mmCIF file of C-alpha atoms in Angstrom:
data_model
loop_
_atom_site.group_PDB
_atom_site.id
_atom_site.type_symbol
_atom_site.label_atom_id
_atom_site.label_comp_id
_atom_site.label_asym_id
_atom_site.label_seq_id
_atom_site.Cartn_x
_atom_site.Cartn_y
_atom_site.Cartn_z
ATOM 1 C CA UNK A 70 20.209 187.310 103.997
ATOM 2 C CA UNK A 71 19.720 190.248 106.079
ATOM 3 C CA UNK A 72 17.799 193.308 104.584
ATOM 4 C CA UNK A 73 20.557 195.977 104.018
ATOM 5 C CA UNK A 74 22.714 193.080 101.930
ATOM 6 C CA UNK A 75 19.085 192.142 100.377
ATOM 7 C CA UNK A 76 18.644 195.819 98.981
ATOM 8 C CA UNK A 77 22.191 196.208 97.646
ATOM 9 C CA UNK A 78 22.263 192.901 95.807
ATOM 10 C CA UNK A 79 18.786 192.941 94.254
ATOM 11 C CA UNK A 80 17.915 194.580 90.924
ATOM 12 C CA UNK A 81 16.669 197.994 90.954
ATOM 13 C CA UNK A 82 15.352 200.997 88.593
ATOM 14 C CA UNK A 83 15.872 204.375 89.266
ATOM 15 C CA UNK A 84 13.800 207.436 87.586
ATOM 16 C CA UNK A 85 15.688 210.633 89.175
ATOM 17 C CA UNK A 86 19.418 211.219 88.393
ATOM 18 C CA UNK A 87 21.245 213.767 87.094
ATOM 19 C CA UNK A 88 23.818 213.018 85.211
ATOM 20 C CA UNK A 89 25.901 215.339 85.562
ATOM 21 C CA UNK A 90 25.568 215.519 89.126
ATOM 22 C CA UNK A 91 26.732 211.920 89.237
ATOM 23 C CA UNK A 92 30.258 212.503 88.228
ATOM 24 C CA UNK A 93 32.683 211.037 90.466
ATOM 25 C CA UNK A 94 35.234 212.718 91.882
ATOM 26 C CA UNK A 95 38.409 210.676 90.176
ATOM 27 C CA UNK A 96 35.859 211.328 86.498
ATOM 28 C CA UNK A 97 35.981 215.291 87.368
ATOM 29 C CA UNK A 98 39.623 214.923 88.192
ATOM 30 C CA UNK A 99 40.577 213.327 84.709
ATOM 31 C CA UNK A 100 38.431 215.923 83.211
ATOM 32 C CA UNK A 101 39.800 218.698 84.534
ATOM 33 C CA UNK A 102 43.636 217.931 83.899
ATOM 34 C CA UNK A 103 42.352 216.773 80.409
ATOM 35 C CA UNK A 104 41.349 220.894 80.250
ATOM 36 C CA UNK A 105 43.788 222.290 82.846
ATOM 37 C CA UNK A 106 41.359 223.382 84.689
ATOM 38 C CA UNK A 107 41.998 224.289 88.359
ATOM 39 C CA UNK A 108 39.610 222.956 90.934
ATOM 40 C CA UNK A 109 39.818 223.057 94.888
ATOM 41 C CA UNK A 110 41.968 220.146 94.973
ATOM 42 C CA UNK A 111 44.008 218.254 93.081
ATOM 43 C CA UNK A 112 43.639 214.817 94.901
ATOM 44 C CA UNK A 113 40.973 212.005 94.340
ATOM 45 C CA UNK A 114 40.349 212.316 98.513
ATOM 46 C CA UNK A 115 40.405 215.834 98.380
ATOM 47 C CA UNK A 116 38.001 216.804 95.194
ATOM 48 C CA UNK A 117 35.631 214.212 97.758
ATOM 49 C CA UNK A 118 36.059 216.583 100.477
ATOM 50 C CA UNK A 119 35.256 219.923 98.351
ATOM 51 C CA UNK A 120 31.721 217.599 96.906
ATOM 52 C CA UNK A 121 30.032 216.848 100.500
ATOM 53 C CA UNK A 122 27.532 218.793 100.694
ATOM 54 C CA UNK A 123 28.072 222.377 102.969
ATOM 55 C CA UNK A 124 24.625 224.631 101.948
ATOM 56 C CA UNK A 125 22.753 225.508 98.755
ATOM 57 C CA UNK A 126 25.915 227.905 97.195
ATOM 58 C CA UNK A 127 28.075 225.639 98.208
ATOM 59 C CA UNK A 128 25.954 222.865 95.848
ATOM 60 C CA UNK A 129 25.671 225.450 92.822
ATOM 61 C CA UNK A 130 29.225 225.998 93.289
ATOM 62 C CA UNK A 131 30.475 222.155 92.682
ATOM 63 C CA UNK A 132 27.302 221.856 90.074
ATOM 64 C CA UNK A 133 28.531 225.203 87.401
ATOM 65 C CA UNK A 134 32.243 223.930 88.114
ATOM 66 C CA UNK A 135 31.579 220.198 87.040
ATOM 67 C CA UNK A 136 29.128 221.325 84.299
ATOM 68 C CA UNK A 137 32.878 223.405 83.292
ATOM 69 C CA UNK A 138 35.020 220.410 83.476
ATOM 70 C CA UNK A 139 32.656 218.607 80.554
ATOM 71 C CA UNK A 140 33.889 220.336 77.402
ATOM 72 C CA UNK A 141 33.338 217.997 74.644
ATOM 73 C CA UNK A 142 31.550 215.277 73.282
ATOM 74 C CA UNK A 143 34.191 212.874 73.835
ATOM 75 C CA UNK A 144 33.660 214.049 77.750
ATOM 76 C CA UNK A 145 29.918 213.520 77.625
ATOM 77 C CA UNK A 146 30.598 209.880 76.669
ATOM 78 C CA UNK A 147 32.970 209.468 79.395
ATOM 79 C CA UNK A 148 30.528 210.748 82.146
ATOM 80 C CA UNK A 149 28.304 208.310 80.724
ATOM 81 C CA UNK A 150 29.994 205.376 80.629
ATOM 82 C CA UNK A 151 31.319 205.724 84.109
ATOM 83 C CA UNK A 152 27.748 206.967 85.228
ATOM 84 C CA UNK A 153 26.690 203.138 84.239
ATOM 85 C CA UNK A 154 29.514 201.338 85.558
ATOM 86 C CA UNK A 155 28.362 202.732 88.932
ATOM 87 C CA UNK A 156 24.612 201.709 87.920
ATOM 88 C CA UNK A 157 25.733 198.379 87.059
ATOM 89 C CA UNK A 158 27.775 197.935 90.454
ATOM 90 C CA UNK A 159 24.151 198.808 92.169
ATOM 91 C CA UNK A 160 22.506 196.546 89.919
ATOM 92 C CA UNK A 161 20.455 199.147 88.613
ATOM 93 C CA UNK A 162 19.193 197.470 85.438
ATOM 94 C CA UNK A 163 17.393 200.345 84.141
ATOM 95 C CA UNK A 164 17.982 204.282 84.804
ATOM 96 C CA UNK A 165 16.055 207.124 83.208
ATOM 97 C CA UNK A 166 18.745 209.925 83.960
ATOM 98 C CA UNK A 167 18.161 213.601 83.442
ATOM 99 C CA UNK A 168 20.735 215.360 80.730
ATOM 100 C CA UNK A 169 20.959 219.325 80.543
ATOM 101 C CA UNK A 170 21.973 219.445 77.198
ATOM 102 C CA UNK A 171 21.127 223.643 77.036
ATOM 103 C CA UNK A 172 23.905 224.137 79.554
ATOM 104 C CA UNK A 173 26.760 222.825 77.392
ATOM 105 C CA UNK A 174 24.908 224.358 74.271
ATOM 106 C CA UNK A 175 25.271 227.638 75.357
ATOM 107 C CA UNK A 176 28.271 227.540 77.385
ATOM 108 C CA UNK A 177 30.699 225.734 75.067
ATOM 109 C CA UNK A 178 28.615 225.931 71.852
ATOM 110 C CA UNK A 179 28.139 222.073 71.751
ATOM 111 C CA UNK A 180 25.464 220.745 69.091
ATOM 112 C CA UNK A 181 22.849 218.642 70.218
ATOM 113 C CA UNK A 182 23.178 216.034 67.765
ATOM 114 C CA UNK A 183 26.679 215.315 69.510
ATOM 115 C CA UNK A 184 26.073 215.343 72.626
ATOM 116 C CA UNK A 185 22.917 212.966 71.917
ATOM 117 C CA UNK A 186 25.671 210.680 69.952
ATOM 118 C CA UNK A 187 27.729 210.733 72.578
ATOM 119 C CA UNK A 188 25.016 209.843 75.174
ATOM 120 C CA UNK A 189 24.118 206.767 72.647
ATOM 121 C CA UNK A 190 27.141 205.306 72.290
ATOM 122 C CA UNK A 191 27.541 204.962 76.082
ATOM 123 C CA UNK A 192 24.281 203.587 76.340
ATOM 124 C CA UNK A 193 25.233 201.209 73.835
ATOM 125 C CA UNK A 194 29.001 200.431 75.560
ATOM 126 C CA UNK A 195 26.635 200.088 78.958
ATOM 127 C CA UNK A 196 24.294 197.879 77.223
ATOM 128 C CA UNK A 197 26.761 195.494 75.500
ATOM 129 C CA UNK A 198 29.067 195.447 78.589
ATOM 130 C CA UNK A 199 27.120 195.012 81.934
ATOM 131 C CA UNK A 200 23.667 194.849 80.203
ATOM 132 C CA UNK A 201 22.434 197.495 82.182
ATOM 133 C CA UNK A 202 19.858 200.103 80.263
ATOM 134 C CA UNK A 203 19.828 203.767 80.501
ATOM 135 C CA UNK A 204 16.745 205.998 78.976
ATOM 136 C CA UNK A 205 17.481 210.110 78.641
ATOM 137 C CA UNK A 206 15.175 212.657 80.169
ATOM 138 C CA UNK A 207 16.273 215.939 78.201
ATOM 139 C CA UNK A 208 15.268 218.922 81.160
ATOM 140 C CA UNK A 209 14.937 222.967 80.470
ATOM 141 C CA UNK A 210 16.729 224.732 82.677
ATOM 142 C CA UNK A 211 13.912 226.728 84.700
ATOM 143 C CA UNK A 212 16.148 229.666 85.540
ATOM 144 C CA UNK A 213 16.388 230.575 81.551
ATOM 145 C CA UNK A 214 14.274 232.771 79.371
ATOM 146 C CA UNK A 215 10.956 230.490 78.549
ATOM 147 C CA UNK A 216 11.069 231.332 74.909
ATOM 148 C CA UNK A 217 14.722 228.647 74.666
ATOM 149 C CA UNK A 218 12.597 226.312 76.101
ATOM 150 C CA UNK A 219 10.971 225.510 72.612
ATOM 151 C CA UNK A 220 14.236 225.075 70.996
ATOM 152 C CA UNK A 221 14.991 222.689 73.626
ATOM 153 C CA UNK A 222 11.311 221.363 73.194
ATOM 154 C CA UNK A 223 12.324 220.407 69.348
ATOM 155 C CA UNK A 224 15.583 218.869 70.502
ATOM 156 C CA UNK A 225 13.378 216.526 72.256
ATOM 157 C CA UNK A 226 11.073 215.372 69.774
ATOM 158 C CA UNK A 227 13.599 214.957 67.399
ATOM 159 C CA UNK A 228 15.023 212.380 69.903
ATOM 160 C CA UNK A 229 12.073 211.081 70.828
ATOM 161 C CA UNK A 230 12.471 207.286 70.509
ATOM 162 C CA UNK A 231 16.172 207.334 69.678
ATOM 163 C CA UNK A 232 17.795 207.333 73.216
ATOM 164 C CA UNK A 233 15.676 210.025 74.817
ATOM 165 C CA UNK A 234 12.514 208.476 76.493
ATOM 166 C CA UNK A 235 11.006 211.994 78.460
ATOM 167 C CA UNK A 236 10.598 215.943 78.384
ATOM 168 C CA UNK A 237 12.011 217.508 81.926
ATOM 169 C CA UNK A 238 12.207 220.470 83.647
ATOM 170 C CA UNK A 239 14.852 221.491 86.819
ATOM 171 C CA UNK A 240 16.723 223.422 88.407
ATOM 172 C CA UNK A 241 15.358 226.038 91.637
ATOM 173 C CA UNK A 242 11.670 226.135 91.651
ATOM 174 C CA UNK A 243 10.891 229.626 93.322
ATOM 175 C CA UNK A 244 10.334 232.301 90.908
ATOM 176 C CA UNK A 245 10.205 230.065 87.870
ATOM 177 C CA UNK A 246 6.617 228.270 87.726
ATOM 178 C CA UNK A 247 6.140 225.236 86.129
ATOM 179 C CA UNK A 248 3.738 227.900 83.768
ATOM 180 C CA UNK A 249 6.507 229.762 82.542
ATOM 181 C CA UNK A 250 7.627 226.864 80.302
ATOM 182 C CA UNK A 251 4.011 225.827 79.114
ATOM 183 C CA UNK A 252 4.308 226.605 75.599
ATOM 184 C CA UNK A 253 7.520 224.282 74.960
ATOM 185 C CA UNK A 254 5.742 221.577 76.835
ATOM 186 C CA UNK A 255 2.389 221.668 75.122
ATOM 187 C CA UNK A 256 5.267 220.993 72.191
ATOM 188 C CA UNK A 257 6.566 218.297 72.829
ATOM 189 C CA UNK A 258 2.994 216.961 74.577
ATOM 190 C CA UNK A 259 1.331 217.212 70.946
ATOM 191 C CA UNK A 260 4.539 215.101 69.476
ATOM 192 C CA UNK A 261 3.819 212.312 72.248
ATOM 193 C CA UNK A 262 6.825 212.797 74.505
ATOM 194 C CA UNK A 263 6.095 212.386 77.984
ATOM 195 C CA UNK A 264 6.142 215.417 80.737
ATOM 196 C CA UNK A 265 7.929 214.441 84.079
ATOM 197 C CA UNK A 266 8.830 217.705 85.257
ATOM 198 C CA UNK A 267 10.625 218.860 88.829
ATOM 199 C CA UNK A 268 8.110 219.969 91.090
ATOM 200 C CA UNK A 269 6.909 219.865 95.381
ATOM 201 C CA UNK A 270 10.522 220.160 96.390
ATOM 202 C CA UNK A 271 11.845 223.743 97.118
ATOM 203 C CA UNK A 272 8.604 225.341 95.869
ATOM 204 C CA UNK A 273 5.001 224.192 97.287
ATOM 205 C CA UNK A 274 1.791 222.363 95.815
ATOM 206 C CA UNK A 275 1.199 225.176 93.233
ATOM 207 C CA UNK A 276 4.713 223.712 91.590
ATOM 208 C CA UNK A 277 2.991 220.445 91.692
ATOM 209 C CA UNK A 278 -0.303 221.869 90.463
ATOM 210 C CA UNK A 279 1.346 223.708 87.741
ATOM 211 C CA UNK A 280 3.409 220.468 86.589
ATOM 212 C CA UNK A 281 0.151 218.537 86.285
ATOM 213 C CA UNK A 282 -2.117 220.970 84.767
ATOM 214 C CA UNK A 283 -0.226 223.329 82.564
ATOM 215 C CA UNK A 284 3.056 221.041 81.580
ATOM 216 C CA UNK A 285 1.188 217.270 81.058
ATOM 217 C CA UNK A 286 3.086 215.701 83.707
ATOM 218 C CA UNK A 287 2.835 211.816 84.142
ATOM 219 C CA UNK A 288 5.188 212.295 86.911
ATOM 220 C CA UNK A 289 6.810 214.072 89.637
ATOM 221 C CA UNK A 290 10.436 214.752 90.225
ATOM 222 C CA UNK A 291 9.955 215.291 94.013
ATOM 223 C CA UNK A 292 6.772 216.055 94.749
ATOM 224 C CA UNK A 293 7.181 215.503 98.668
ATOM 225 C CA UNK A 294 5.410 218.732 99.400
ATOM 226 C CA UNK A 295 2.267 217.635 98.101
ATOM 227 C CA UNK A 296 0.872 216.495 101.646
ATOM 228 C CA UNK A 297 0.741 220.779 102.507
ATOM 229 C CA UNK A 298 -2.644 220.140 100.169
ATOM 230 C CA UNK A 299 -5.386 217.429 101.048
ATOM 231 C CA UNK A 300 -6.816 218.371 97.989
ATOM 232 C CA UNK A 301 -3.478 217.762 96.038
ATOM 233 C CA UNK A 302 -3.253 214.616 97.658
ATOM 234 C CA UNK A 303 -6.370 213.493 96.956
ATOM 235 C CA UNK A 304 -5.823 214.053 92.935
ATOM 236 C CA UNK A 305 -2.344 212.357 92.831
ATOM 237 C CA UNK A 306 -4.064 209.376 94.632
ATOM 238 C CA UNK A 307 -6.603 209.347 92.177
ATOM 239 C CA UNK A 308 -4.050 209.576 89.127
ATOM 240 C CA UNK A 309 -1.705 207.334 90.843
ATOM 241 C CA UNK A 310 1.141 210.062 89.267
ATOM 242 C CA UNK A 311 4.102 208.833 90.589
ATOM 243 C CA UNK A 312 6.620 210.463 92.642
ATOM 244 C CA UNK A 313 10.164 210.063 92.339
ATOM 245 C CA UNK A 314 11.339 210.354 95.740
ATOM 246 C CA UNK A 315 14.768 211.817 96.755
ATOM 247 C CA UNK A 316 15.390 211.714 100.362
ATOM 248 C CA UNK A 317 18.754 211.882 101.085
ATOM 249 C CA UNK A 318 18.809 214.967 98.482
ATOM 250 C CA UNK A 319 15.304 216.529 100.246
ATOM 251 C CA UNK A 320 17.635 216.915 104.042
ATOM 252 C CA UNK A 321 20.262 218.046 102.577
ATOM 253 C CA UNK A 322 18.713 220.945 101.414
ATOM 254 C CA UNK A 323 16.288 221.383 103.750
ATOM 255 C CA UNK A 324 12.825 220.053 102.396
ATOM 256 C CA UNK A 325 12.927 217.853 105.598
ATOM 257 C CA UNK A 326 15.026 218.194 108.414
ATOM 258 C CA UNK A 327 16.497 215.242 109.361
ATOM 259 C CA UNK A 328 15.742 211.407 107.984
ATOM 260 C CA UNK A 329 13.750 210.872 110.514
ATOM 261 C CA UNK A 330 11.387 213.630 110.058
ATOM 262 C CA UNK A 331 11.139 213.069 106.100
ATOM 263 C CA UNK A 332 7.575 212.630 104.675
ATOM 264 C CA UNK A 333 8.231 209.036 103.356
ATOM 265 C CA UNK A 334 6.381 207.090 105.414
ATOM 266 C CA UNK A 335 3.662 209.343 105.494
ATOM 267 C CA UNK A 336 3.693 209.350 101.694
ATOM 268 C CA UNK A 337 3.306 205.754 101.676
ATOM 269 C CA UNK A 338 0.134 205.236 104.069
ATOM 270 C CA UNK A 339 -1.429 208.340 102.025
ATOM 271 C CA UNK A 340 -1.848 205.815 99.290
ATOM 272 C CA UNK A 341 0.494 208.008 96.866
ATOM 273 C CA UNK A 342 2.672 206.206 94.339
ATOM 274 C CA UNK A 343 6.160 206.303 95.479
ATOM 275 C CA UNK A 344 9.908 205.349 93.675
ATOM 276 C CA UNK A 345 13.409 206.164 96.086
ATOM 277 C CA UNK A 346 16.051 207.709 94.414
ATOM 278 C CA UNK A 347 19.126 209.306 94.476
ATOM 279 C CA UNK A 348 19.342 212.509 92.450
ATOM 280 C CA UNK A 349 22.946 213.766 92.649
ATOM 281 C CA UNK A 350 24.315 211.455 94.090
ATOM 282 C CA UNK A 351 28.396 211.807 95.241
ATOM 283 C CA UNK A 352 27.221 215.447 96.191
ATOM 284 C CA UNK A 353 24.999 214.454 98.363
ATOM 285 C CA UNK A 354 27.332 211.622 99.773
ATOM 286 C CA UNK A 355 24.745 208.678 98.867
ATOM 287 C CA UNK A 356 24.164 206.218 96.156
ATOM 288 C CA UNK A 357 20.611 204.518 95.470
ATOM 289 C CA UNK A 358 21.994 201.464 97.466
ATOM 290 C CA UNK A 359 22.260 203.818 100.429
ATOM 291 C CA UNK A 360 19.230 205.529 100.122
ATOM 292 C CA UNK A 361 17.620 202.207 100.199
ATOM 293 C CA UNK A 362 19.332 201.056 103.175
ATOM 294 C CA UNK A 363 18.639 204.031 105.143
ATOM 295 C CA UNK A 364 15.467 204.436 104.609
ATOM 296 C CA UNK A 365 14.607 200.672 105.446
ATOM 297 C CA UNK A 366 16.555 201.182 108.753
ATOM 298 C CA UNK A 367 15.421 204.434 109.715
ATOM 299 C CA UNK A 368 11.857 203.852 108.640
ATOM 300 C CA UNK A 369 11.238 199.845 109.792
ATOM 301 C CA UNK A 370 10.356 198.854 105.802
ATOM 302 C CA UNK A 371 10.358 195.406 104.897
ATOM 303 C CA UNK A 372 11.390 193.363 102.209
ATOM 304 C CA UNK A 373 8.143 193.113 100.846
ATOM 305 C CA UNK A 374 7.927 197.234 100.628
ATOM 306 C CA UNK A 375 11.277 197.597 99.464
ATOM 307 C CA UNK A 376 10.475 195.196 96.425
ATOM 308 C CA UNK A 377 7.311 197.482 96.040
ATOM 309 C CA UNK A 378 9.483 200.461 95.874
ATOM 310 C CA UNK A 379 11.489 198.914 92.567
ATOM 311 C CA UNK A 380 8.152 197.615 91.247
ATOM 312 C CA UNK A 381 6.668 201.038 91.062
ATOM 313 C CA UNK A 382 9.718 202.345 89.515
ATOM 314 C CA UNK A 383 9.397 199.644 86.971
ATOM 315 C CA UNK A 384 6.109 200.150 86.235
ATOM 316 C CA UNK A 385 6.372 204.268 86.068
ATOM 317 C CA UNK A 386 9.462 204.002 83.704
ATOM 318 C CA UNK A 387 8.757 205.445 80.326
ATOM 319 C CA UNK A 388 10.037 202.186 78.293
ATOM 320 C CA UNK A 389 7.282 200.957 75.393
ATOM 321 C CA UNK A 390 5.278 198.417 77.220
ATOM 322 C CA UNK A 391 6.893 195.396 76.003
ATOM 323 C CA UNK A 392 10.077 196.682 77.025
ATOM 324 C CA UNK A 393 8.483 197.332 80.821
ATOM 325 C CA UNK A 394 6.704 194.091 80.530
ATOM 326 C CA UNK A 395 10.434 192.195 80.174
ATOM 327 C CA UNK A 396 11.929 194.376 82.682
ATOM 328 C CA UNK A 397 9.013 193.534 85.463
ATOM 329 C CA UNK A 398 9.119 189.727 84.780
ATOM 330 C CA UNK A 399 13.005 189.790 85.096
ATOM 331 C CA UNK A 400 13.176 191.654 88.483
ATOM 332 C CA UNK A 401 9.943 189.623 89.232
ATOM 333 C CA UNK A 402 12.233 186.530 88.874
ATOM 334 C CA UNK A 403 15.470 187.860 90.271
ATOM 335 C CA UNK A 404 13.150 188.690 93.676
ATOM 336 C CA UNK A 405 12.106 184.983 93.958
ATOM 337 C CA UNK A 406 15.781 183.489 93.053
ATOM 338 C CA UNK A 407 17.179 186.052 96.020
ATOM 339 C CA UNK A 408 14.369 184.897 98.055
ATOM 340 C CA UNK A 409 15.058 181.561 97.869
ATOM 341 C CA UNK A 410 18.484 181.595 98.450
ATOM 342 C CA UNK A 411 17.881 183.515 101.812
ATOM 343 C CA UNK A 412 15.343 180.684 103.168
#
């Protein structure tokens, strides 16, 4: 089987998606004739068009107008369920997808405990349907005042073990420190909910730094800028932190400047722990299939590194270790049966 249909047909994991930056087009169509709300374009093709990516405004743009389109609770569960019919078509058997639930809080007044049911029953529908898993990663906001972060904080450890698995933080780095949001993390840290905060993407090591020292982070959403600082490397070497890797998402807006120059490869011989993802997916014009295939092509991976990439993913996924145990033996299993067909 040749390596590009390998990658698309073999089971996968994937640690850094957005949720709501995964709607699809004809989803954020529905939604917004459900609201009569006017976007761009009133076409399937055409709401593609407005998506692909321009610049950074252009992003933030399609991001505060989606976020819009999701009103209710009953729309939650519909960007869910179609978020994991698109995992399930990737065979992604487990995702860990990052949820701003402060965003439709404030915005539209929604109550936490809804939106959380409505992220639960879709995980429940995905589960029952395709039997494909999906863990929620509940993320502050950086750009808002630090002291919402420990409402948000208590949101999480009240959910701690009932659909959401981690404690995240997002949104643009610069000017909002990992440190700003320490207090609502030491929170949740003393409950026992893990830290895997966005950091090393638009802002430098210090982001990184930050994430490990002052929020408890057991891993890195990004994290690519971490080779600026030896010393930096050294230390998530040593902790083996993983990184969840973006790189479609990192050219796009400009953390590398083309494929071909992205730090990947680099990443890799440093010794660092590394998982591919896909982030927001349809805006960036990718899906974790493609980011696979690309980066196999562009970078000459094999199938043995590929496999290594979902292995790490599996083993930095925040699932109770019986749960991980399973999940490694089955994509253990599914490698060999793919590999055997191929011979």
């Amino acid at each position: 089987m040749p390596l590009a249909d390998y990658l698309r047909t073999m089971p996968k994991v994937e640690l850094h998606v957005h949720l709501e930056g995964s709607i699809q087009p004809a989803t954020l169509l529905q939604l917004a004739r459900r609201h009569q709300i006017s976007l761009p374009a009133d076409t399937v093709d055409g709401v593609r068009e407005w998506y692909r990516f321009t610049d950074f405004d252009h992003f933030v743009e399609v991001y505060l107008t989606i976020s819009k389109c999701v009103q209710t609770a009953d729309d939650i569960e519909l960007i869910a369920r179609e978020f994991l019919v698109g995992q399930a078509e990737q065979n992604i058997r487990y995702t860990e997808v990052t949820y701003t639930a402060f965003t439709h809080y404030i915005q539209k007044q929604l109550p936490f405990d809804q939106q959380l049911s409505a992220l639960n029953r879709a995980r429940a529908w995905g589960a029952a349907e395709f039997g494909v898993h999906m863990g929620v990663v509940i993320d502050i906001p950086r750009v808002i005042e630090a002291k919402h972060g420990d409402m948000i904080a208590d949101w999480v450890i009240s959910a701690f073990g009932d659909g959401v698995v981690g404690f995240g933080l997002g949104g643009p780095e610069v000017g909002h420190p990992p440190e700003k949001f320490a207090a609502a993390f030491d929170r949740a840290h003393a409950a026992g909910v893990p830290s895997v905060p966005h950091a090393g993407e638009t802002a430098g090591p210090a982001s990184i730094w930050g994430a490990l020292k002052a929020l408890h982070a057991v891993r890195i959403g990004h994290g690519v800028r971490c080779l600026e600082d030896p010393k930096l490397v050294e230390e998530l070497r040593t902790r083996q932190t993983p990184l969840e890797v973006c790189p479609t998402s990192n050219v796009c807006l400009g953390v590398a400047p083309t494929l071909d120059r992205h730090p990947l490869p680099r990443l890799v011989s440093e010794g660092l722990y590394v998982t591919i993802n896909s982030d927001d997916p349809p805006m960036f014009n990718t899906t974790l299939n493609d980011e696979y295939v690309r980066v196999a092509e562009e970078f000459g991976f094999d199938y043995a590194q590929m496999e290594q990439f979902v292995m790490n993913a599996v083993r930095a996924t925040l699932l109770p270790p019986d749960a991980r145990q399973r999940l490694e033996a089955e994509c253990t299993a599914e490698f060999k049966g793919l590999r055997e067909q191929s011979a």
